[in-house]
Amino acid sequence: MSIHLSFQDNLFALKRLRLPTRYYHFRDEQNYIKLVSIGEGIFPKDRISTVVKLENSDLLLATESATKVYPSKKEFGINRIDIQLQASNLEYINDELILYKDAKFLQLLRIRADSESTFFYGDILSHGRSYEYFDFDTMAAKNSFYCDGRLEYLEKYTKSGENVKSYTQQSFNKHSLFAKIYVKTQDNEAFLERLEKECFTSFALSSNKEMLIGVISQNSMQA
């Protein structure tokens, strides 16, 4: 199941839509696409692919509803996202990820951007259904970011629900939402200083200072 969309000089083209998803495209000062899922979520063995290509374009891409991942005895549900930016700006805002009890989920994210491009990308993890508290089995990710063809930042992690529960217990704060954020601006160091002035102190520059990475919890989102 996949969706492939592109913009060239701010002109929209839908290359492929093989997902139980509707899309809405609005154009005012900035292109805005809203993806509305009409499916039930991600099941074991599901393979979801999203491809976004921008050339000399500006896009805000948002999901309308939370992504639900269903329980699995063995197989992972896999979500693959591939983004290519050339002289463009992308803001990709995901709604929360809800991992049901015993869910297994793998995300493969790759963003390739040139020096003229900027982006904001965020993932939000919730505690699960209302009567659950990080009861999922496994969440794994491989997120890679390239700037001008060079690997700038790579992260691989595997977390269990028990890992997350243990963290919240150690921090003496029962958070129910966590967000991981990745940002590339035209002046990353100045943007980092601005974040720190606003008391967002959990952001850091990548090794070559080409982007910023940060983690915030529910309390920070409400601040």
GROMACS .gro file of C-alpha atoms in nm:
model
  223
    1MET     CA    1   0.000   0.000   0.000
    2SER     CA    2   0.151   0.331  -0.100
    3ILE     CA    3   0.110   0.698  -0.180
    4HIS     CA    4   0.352   0.899  -0.394
    5LEU     CA    5   0.311   1.274  -0.437
    6SER     CA    6   0.533   1.545  -0.577
    7PHE     CA    7   0.552   1.918  -0.632
    8GLN     CA    8   0.761   2.093  -0.894
    9ASP     CA    9   0.757   2.473  -0.887
   10ASN     CA   10   0.459   2.440  -0.650
   11LEU     CA   11   0.255   2.241  -0.903
   12PHE     CA   12   0.102   1.928  -0.749
   13ALA     CA   13   0.115   1.580  -0.902
   14LEU     CA   14  -0.024   1.262  -0.748
   15LYS     CA   15   0.191   0.979  -0.881
   16ARG     CA   16   0.026   0.693  -0.693
   17LEU     CA   17  -0.252   0.636  -0.441
   18ARG     CA   18  -0.295   0.279  -0.324
   19LEU     CA   19  -0.393   0.346   0.034
   20PRO     CA   20  -0.731   0.361   0.212
   21THR     CA   21  -0.675   0.736   0.235
   22ARG     CA   22  -0.837   1.050   0.102
   23TYR     CA   23  -0.631   1.360   0.041
   24TYR     CA   24  -0.722   1.728   0.027
   25HIS     CA   25  -0.498   1.986  -0.137
   26PHE     CA   26  -0.532   2.354  -0.051
   27ARG     CA   27  -0.330   2.633  -0.203
   28ASP     CA   28  -0.311   2.984  -0.060
   29GLU     CA   29   0.029   3.124   0.030
   30GLN     CA   30   0.156   2.770   0.091
   31ASN     CA   31   0.060   2.429  -0.043
   32TYR     CA   32  -0.125   2.230   0.221
   33ILE     CA   33  -0.212   1.862   0.192
   34LYS     CA   34  -0.424   1.684   0.450
   35LEU     CA   35  -0.421   1.303   0.448
   36VAL     CA   36  -0.738   1.152   0.591
   37SER     CA   37  -0.727   0.779   0.660
   38ILE     CA   38  -1.045   0.582   0.588
   39GLY     CA   39  -0.883   0.253   0.689
   40GLU     CA   40  -0.871   0.096   1.032
   41GLY     CA   41  -0.497   0.133   1.090
   42ILE     CA   42  -0.183  -0.077   1.051
   43PHE     CA   43  -0.213  -0.452   1.095
   44PRO     CA   44   0.062  -0.716   1.123
   45LYS     CA   45   0.235  -0.771   0.787
   46ASP     CA   46   0.105  -0.436   0.652
   47ARG     CA   47   0.362  -0.247   0.445
   48ILE     CA   48   0.288   0.124   0.407
   49SER     CA   49   0.498   0.343   0.177
   50THR     CA   50   0.484   0.723   0.153
   51VAL     CA   51   0.700   0.905  -0.102
   52VAL     CA   52   0.722   1.286  -0.116
   53LYS     CA   53   0.933   1.473  -0.372
   54LEU     CA   54   0.960   1.852  -0.374
   55GLU     CA   55   1.148   2.065  -0.623
   56ASN     CA   56   1.146   2.442  -0.577
   57SER     CA   57   0.827   2.407  -0.371
   58ASP     CA   58   0.679   2.474  -0.028
   59LEU     CA   59   0.449   2.220   0.139
   60LEU     CA   60   0.273   2.163   0.469
   61LEU     CA   61   0.174   1.795   0.493
   62ALA     CA   62  -0.042   1.676   0.782
   63THR     CA   63  -0.230   1.365   0.883
   64GLU     CA   64  -0.587   1.410   1.000
   65SER     CA   65  -0.615   1.126   1.248
   66ALA     CA   66  -0.402   0.908   1.472
   67THR     CA   67  -0.228   0.602   1.330
   68LYS     CA   68  -0.345   0.290   1.510
   69VAL     CA   69  -0.120  -0.017   1.517
   70TYR     CA   70  -0.292  -0.344   1.602
   71PRO     CA   71  -0.164  -0.634   1.818
   72SER     CA   72   0.063  -0.895   1.667
   73LYS     CA   73   0.198  -1.230   1.780
   74LYS     CA   74   0.494  -1.224   1.542
   75GLU     CA   75   0.489  -0.991   1.241
   76PHE     CA   76   0.565  -0.617   1.241
   77GLY     CA   77   0.355  -0.353   1.072
   78ILE     CA   78   0.601  -0.145   0.868
   79ASN     CA   79   0.574   0.222   0.772
   80ARG     CA   80   0.828   0.349   0.518
   81ILE     CA   81   0.863   0.723   0.446
   82ASP     CA   82   1.095   0.858   0.175
   83ILE     CA   83   1.131   1.235   0.131
   84GLN     CA   84   1.340   1.418  -0.130
   85LEU     CA   85   1.383   1.796  -0.116
   86GLN     CA   86   1.549   2.019  -0.372
   87ALA     CA   87   1.542   2.395  -0.306
   88SER     CA   88   1.223   2.336  -0.108
   89ASN     CA   89   1.060   2.358   0.234
   90LEU     CA   90   0.857   2.081   0.395
   91GLU     CA   91   0.663   2.076   0.721
   92TYR     CA   92   0.547   1.719   0.788
   93ILE     CA   93   0.317   1.700   1.090
   94ASN     CA   94   0.206   1.354   1.195
   95ASP     CA   95  -0.082   1.298   1.429
   96GLU     CA   96  -0.013   1.068   1.722
   97LEU     CA   97   0.089   0.705   1.691
   98ILE     CA   98  -0.129   0.470   1.899
   99LEU     CA   99   0.034   0.134   1.957
  100TYR     CA  100  -0.222  -0.111   2.091
  101LYS     CA  101  -0.130  -0.371   2.352
  102ASP     CA  102   0.114  -0.628   2.205
  103ALA     CA  103   0.163  -0.422   1.886
  104LYS     CA  104   0.487  -0.450   1.687
  105PHE     CA  105   0.580  -0.152   1.468
  106LEU     CA  106   0.877  -0.061   1.250
  107GLN     CA  107   0.936   0.280   1.092
  108LEU     CA  108   1.188   0.344   0.815
  109LEU     CA  109   1.231   0.717   0.753
  110ARG     CA  110   1.469   0.872   0.502
  111ILE     CA  111   1.495   1.244   0.428
  112ARG     CA  112   1.730   1.371   0.159
  113ALA     CA  113   1.771   1.748   0.133
  114ASP     CA  114   2.006   1.984  -0.045
  115SER     CA  115   2.166   2.288   0.117
  116GLU     CA  116   1.887   2.519  -0.001
  117SER     CA  117   1.610   2.311   0.155
  118THR     CA  118   1.457   2.324   0.502
  119PHE     CA  119   1.227   2.087   0.684
  120PHE     CA  120   1.037   2.014   1.003
  121TYR     CA  121   0.938   1.654   1.075
  122GLY     CA  122   0.781   1.517   1.391
  123ASP     CA  123   0.655   1.187   1.532
  124ILE     CA  124   0.427   1.167   1.836
  125LEU     CA  125   0.393   0.852   2.048
  126SER     CA  126   0.088   0.820   2.273
  127HIS     CA  127   0.028   0.587   2.567
  128GLY     CA  128  -0.213   0.371   2.365
  129ARG     CA  129  -0.585   0.327   2.408
  130SER     CA  130  -0.754   0.500   2.702
  131TYR     CA  131  -0.721   0.195   2.930
  132GLU     CA  132  -0.362   0.115   2.826
  133TYR     CA  133  -0.030   0.268   2.926
  134PHE     CA  134   0.251   0.186   2.684
  135ASP     CA  135   0.151  -0.180   2.672
  136PHE     CA  136   0.286  -0.234   2.319
  137ASP     CA  137   0.539  -0.506   2.252
  138THR     CA  138   0.803  -0.339   2.031
  139MET     CA  139   0.860  -0.013   1.846
  140ALA     CA  140   1.167   0.002   1.622
  141ALA     CA  141   1.295   0.272   1.389
  142LYS     CA  142   1.569   0.352   1.144
  143ASN     CA  143   1.570   0.723   1.064
  144SER     CA  144   1.832   0.859   0.824
  145PHE     CA  145   1.892   1.216   0.710
  146TYR     CA  146   2.110   1.324   0.419
  147CYS     CA  147   2.229   1.676   0.338
  148ASP     CA  148   2.371   1.731  -0.011
  149GLY     CA  149   2.408   1.356  -0.052
  150ARG     CA  150   2.604   1.309   0.270
  151LEU     CA  151   2.467   1.119   0.567
  152GLU     CA  152   2.416   1.380   0.839
  153TYR     CA  153   2.231   1.187   1.106
  154LEU     CA  154   2.137   0.823   1.154
  155GLU     CA  155   1.947   0.673   1.442
  156LYS     CA  156   1.839   0.318   1.504
  157TYR     CA  157   1.648   0.214   1.810
  158THR     CA  158   1.424  -0.058   1.946
  159LYS     CA  159   1.199   0.016   2.242
  160SER     CA  160   0.956  -0.197   2.433
  161GLY     CA  161   0.656  -0.066   2.620
  162GLU     CA  162   0.831  -0.170   2.939
  163ASN     CA  163   1.127   0.056   2.849
  164VAL     CA  164   0.897   0.355   2.820
  165LYS     CA  165   0.711   0.271   3.141
  166SER     CA  166   1.040   0.241   3.327
  167TYR     CA  167   1.150   0.583   3.199
  168THR     CA  168   0.830   0.752   3.315
  169GLN     CA  169   0.862   0.591   3.657
  170GLN     CA  170   1.222   0.706   3.693
  171SER     CA  171   1.132   1.061   3.593
  172PHE     CA  172   0.845   1.066   3.847
  173ASN     CA  173   0.612   1.202   3.582
  174LYS     CA  174   0.350   0.993   3.411
  175HIS     CA  175   0.374   1.138   3.061
  176SER     CA  176   0.126   1.009   2.807
  177LEU     CA  177   0.274   1.174   2.496
  178PHE     CA  178   0.628   1.197   2.363
  179ALA     CA  179   0.743   1.368   2.043
  180LYS     CA  180   1.065   1.331   1.845
  181ILE     CA  181   1.139   1.629   1.622
  182TYR     CA  182   1.388   1.683   1.340
  183VAL     CA  183   1.452   2.029   1.197
  184LYS     CA  184   1.671   2.181   0.927
  185THR     CA  185   1.678   2.559   0.889
  186GLN     CA  186   1.897   2.807   0.707
  187ASP     CA  187   2.063   2.898   1.039
  188ASN     CA  188   2.045   2.605   1.279
  189GLU     CA  189   2.258   2.759   1.552
  190ALA     CA  190   2.043   3.072   1.568
  191PHE     CA  191   1.730   2.858   1.577
  192LEU     CA  192   1.874   2.651   1.862
  193GLU     CA  193   1.941   2.969   2.061
  194ARG     CA  194   1.582   3.076   2.004
  195LEU     CA  195   1.452   2.740   2.126
  196GLU     CA  196   1.662   2.765   2.441
  197LYS     CA  197   1.527   3.114   2.512
  198GLU     CA  198   1.177   2.964   2.489
  199CYS     CA  199   1.286   2.697   2.743
  200PHE     CA  200   1.299   2.411   2.494
  201THR     CA  201   1.629   2.276   2.619
  202SER     CA  202   1.610   1.919   2.487
  203PHE     CA  203   1.730   2.003   2.134
  204ALA     CA  204   2.081   1.952   1.999
  205LEU     CA  205   2.272   2.001   1.676
  206SER     CA  206   2.381   1.708   1.464
  207SER     CA  207   2.754   1.642   1.427
  208ASN     CA  208   2.801   1.873   1.128
  209LYS     CA  209   2.540   2.120   1.254
  210GLU     CA  210   2.323   2.067   0.947
  211MET     CA  211   2.009   1.994   1.150
  212LEU     CA  212   1.859   1.977   1.499
  213ILE     CA  213   1.709   1.685   1.687
  214GLY     CA  214   1.486   1.714   1.991
  215VAL     CA  215   1.254   1.523   2.221
  216ILE     CA  216   0.966   1.681   2.407
  217SER     CA  217   0.702   1.537   2.639
  218GLN     CA  218   0.340   1.618   2.702
  219ASN     CA  219   0.427   1.889   2.955
  220SER     CA  220   0.640   2.076   2.701
  221MET     CA  221   0.360   2.055   2.442
  222GLN     CA  222   0.122   2.219   2.686
  223ALA     CA  223   0.364   2.493   2.788
   0.00000   0.00000   0.00000
